Coordinates of C-alpha atoms in Angstrom, one line a residue:
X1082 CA -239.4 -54.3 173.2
X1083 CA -241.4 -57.1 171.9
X1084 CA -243.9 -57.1 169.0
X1085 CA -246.4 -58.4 172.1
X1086 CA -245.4 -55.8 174.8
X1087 CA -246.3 -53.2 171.6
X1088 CA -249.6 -54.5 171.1
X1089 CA -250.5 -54.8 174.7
X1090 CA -250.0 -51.2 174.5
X1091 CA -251.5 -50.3 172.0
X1092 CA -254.3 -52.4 173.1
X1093 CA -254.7 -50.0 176.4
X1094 CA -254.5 -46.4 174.4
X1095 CA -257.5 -47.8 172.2
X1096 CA -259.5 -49.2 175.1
X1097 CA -259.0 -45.7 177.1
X1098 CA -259.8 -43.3 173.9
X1099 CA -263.1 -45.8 173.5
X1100 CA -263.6 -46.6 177.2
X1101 CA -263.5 -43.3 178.3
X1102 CA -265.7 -41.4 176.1
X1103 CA -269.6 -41.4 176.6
X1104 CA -271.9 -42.3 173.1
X1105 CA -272.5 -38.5 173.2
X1106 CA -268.7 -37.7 173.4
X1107 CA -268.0 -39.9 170.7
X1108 CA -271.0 -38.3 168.6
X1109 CA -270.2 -34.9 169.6
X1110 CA -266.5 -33.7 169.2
X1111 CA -266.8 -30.5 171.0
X1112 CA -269.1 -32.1 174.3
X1113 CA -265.6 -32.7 176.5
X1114 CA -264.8 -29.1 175.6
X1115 CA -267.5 -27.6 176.8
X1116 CA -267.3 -29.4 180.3
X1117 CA -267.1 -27.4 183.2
X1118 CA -266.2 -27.7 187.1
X1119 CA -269.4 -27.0 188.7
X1120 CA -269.4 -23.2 190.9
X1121 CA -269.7 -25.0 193.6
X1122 CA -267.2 -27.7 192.9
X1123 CA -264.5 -25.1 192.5
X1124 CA -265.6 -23.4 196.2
X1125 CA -264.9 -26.9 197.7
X1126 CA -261.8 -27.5 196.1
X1127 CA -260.4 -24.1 196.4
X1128 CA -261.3 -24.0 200.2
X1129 CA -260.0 -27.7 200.6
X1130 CA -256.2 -26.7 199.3
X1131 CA -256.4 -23.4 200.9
X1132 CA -256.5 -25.4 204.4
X1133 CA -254.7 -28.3 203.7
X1134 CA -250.7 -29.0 204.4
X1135 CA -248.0 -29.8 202.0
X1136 CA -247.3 -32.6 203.9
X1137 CA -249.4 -36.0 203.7
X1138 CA -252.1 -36.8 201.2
X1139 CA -254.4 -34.4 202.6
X1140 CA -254.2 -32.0 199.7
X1141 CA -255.2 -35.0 197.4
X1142 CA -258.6 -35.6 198.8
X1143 CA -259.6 -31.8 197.4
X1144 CA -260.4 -33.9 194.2
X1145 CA -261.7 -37.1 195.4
X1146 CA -265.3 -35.7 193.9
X1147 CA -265.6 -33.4 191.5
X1148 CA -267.7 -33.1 188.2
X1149 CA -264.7 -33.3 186.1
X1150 CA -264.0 -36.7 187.0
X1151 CA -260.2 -35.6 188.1
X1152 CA -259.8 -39.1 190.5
X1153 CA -256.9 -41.4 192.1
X1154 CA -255.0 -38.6 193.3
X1155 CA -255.7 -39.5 197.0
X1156 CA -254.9 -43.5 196.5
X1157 CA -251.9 -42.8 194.5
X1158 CA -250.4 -40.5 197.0
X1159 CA -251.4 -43.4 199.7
X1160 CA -250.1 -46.1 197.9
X1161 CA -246.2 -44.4 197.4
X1162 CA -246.3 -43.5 200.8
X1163 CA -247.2 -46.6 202.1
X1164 CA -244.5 -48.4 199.9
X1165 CA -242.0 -45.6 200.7
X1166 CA -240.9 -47.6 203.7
X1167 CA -239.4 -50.1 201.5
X1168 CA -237.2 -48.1 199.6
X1169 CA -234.0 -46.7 201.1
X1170 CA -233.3 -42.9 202.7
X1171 CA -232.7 -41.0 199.4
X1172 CA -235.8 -43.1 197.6
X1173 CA -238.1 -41.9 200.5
X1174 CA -236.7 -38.3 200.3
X1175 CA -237.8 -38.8 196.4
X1176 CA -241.0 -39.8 197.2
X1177 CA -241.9 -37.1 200.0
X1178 CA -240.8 -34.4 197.5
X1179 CA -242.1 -34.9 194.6
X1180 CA -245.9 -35.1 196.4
X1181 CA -245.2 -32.1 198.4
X1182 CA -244.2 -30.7 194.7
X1183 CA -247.9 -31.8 193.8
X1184 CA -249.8 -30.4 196.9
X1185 CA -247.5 -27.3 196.3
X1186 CA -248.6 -26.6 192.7
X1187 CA -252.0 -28.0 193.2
X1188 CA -252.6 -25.0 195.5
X1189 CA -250.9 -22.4 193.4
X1190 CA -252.3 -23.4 189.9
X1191 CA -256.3 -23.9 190.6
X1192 CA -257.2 -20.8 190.9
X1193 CA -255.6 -19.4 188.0
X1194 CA -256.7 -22.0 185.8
X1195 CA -260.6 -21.9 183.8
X1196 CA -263.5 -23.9 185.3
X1197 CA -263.1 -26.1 181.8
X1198 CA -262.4 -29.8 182.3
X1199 CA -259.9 -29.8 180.3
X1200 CA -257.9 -27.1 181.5
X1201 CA -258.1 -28.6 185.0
X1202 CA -256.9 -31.9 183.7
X1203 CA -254.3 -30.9 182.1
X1204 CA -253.0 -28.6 184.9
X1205 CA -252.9 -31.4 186.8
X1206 CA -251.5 -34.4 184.4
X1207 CA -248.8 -31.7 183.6
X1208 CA -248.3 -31.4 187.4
X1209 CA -247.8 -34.9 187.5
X1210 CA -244.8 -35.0 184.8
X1211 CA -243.4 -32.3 186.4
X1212 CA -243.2 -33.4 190.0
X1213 CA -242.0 -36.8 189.2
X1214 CA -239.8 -36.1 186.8
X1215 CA -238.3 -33.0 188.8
X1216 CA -237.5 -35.1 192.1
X1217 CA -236.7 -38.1 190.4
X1218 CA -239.2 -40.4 191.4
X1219 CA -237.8 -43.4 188.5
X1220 CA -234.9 -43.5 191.1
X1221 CA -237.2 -44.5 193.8
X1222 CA -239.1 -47.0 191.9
X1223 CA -236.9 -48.6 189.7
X1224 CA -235.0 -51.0 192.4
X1225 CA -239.2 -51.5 193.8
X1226 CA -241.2 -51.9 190.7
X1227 CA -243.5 -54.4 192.5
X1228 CA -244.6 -51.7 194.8
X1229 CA -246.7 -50.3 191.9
X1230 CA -249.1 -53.1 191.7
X1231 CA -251.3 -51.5 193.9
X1232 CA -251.8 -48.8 191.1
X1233 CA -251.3 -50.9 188.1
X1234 CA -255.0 -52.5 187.6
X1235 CA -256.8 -52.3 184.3
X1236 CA -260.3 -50.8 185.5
X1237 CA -258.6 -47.9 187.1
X1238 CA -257.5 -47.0 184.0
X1239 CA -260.8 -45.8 183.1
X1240 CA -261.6 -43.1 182.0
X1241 CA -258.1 -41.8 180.9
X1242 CA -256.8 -39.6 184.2
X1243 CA -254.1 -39.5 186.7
X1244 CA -253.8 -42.5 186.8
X1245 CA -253.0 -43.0 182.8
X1246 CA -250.3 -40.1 183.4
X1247 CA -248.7 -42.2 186.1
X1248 CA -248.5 -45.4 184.3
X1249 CA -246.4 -43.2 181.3
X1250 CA -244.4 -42.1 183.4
X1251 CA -243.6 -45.3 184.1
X1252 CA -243.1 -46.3 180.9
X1253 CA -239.8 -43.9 180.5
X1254 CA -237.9 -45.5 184.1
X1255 CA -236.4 -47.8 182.1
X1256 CA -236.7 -50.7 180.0
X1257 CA -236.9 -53.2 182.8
X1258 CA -240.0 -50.8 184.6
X1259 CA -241.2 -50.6 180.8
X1260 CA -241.7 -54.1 180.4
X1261 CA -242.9 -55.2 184.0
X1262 CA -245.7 -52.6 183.3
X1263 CA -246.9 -53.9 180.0
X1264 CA -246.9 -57.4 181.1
X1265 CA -248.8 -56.4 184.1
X1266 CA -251.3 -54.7 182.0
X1267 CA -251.7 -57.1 179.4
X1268 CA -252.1 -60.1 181.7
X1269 CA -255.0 -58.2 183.2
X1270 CA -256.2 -57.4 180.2
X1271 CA -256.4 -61.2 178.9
X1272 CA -258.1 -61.6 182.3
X1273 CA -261.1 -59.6 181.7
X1274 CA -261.5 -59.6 177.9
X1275 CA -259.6 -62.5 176.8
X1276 CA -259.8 -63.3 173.2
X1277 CA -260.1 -59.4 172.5
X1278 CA -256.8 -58.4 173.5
X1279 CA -254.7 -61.0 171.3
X1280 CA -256.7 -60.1 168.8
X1281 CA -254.8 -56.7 168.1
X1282 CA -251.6 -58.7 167.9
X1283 CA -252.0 -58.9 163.7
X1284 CA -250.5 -56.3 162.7
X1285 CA -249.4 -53.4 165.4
X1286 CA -246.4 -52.2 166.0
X1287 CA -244.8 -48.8 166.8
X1288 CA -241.3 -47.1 166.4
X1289 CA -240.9 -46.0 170.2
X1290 CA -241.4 -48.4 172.3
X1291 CA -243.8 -46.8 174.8
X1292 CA -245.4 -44.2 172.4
X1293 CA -249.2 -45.7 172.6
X1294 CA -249.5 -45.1 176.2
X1295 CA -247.3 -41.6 175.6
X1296 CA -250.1 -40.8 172.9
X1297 CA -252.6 -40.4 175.3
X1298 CA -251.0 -37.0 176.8
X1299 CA -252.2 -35.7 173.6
X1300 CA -256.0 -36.3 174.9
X1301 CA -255.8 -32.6 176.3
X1302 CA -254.1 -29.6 175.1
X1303 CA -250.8 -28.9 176.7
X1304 CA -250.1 -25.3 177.6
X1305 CA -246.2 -25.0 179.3
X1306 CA -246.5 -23.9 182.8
X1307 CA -243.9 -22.1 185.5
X1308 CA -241.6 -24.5 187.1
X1309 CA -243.6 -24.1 190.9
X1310 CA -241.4 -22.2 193.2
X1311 CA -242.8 -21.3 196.8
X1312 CA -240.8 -18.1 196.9
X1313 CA -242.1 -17.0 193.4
X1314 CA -245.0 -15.3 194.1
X1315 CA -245.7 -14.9 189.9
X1316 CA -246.9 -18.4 189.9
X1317 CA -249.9 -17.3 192.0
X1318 CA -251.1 -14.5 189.0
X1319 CA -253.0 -15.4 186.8
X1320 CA -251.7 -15.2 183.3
X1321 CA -252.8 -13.0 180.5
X1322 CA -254.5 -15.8 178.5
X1323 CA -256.3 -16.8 181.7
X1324 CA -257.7 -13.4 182.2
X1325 CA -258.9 -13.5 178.3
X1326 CA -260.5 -17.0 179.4
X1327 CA -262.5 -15.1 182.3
X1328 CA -263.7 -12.5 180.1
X1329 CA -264.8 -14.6 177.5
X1330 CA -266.7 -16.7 180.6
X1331 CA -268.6 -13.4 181.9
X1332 CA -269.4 -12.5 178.2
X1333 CA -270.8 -16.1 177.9
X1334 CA -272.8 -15.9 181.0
X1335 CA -274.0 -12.5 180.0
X1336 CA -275.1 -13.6 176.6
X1337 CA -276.9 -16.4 178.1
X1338 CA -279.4 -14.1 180.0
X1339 CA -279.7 -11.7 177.5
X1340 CA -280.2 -13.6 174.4
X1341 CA -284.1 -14.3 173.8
X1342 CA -283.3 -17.5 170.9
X1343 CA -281.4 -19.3 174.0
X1344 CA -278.3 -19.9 171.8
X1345 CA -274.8 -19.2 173.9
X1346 CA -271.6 -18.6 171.4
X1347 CA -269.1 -21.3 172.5
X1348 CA -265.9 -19.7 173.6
X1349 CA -262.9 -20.7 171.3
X1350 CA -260.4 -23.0 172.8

């Protein structure tokens, strides 16, 4: 890959570690941690994938709002659908299963998973690699790159989310995906800040040649999940870390009523 393709790169981790963090994130390390999925967020969402078929983007709109700012679920599962047509029998068969895989695991996960931003994000970014990777979704795409534009636009990059995870996935179809998607991105990019984004082209460069954009898993912690199964019914229990992460919840919310100096003991992570 080119020295230019790098930087472009490059260009879009730093804008989505900057872009997407708040002045008080930035000032206050431990602020995203301590983000939470509203009670009544998680009663919406968990009643929304409880009713909601495998089949269809249905499942996807369960996150359209959400305090955790989990978004483009919905328009990404619209967009491969709508493009599926294009692409021939076995490329729509990869497209239909790897977003039933999503709605599949979406539904089984949630409610074993912590109110905590970042565990939800992470449960569903790793979701995300799973599914598309699992049912071979490069396969689909790589003769029909174009039919990503639709998802390929710099402001939905912002803040880092789903739709971050699905342009590095992208990144590993293939050299000639790789470079359609950095050119795409940095043409954009000169579009809306100009001057700003050649001016990272001094002295950047990486040893793999999609590892800015790949960096920015590493914005959450990664926990390994079960592959998702419909006939394994473990995948529906929660695990013995997530009971620990209740308990140390309820002990929060006790201390919070019980503690006259108003100080609440932040759980560790």
């Amino acid at each position: 890959m080119s020295l230019n393709l790098s930087v472009s790169l490059s260009l879009v981790l730093l804008l989505l570690l900057v872009g997407g963090a708040t002045p008080a994130e930035l000032n206050d390390p431990q602020n995203q941690a301590k983000r939470r999925l509203t009670l009544q967020n998680t009663v919406d969402i968990q009643g929304c994938l409880v009713s909601s078929g495998d089949v269809g983007c249905g499942m996807f709109q369960c996150f359209n709002n959400n305090s955790c700012e989990v978004h483009g679920l919905h328009h990404i599962c619209l967009t491969l659908l709508h493009n599926a047509g294009r692409y021939d029998s076995q490329g729509k068969w990869f497209v239909k299963e790897a977003l039933r895989c999503m709605a599949v695991g979406l539904r089984q996960r949630f409610s074993c998973v912590s109110r905590r931003c970042a565990a939800v994000k992470d449960m569903v970014f790793s979701l995300q690699r799973e599914c598309y990777s699992r049912h071979q979704l490069c396969d689909a795409l790589r003769d029909h790159v174009d039919t990503m534009g639709d998802l390929l636009h710099f402001h939905l990059l912002f803040p880092p989310g789903p739709y971050v995870e699905l342009v590095n996935f992208l990144l590993g179809c293939g050299e000639e995906v790789r470079v359609w998607v950095g050119q795409r991105l940095r043409g954009q990019c000169d579009q809306q800040w100009g001057a700003l984004c050649g001016s990272f082209s001094g002295g950047c460069a990486f040893n793999q040649s999609h590892a800015p954009l790949a960096a920015a898993n590493n914005s959450f912690p990664t926990a390994p999940l079960q592959p998702i199964t419909e006939q394994d019914p473990t995948v529906l229990q929660p695990t013995r870390q997530d009971h620990a992460e209740r308990k140390r919840d309820q002990q929060t919310n006790n201390n919070n009523t019980t503690n006259p100096s108003g100080h609440t003991a932040i759980p560790a992570l």
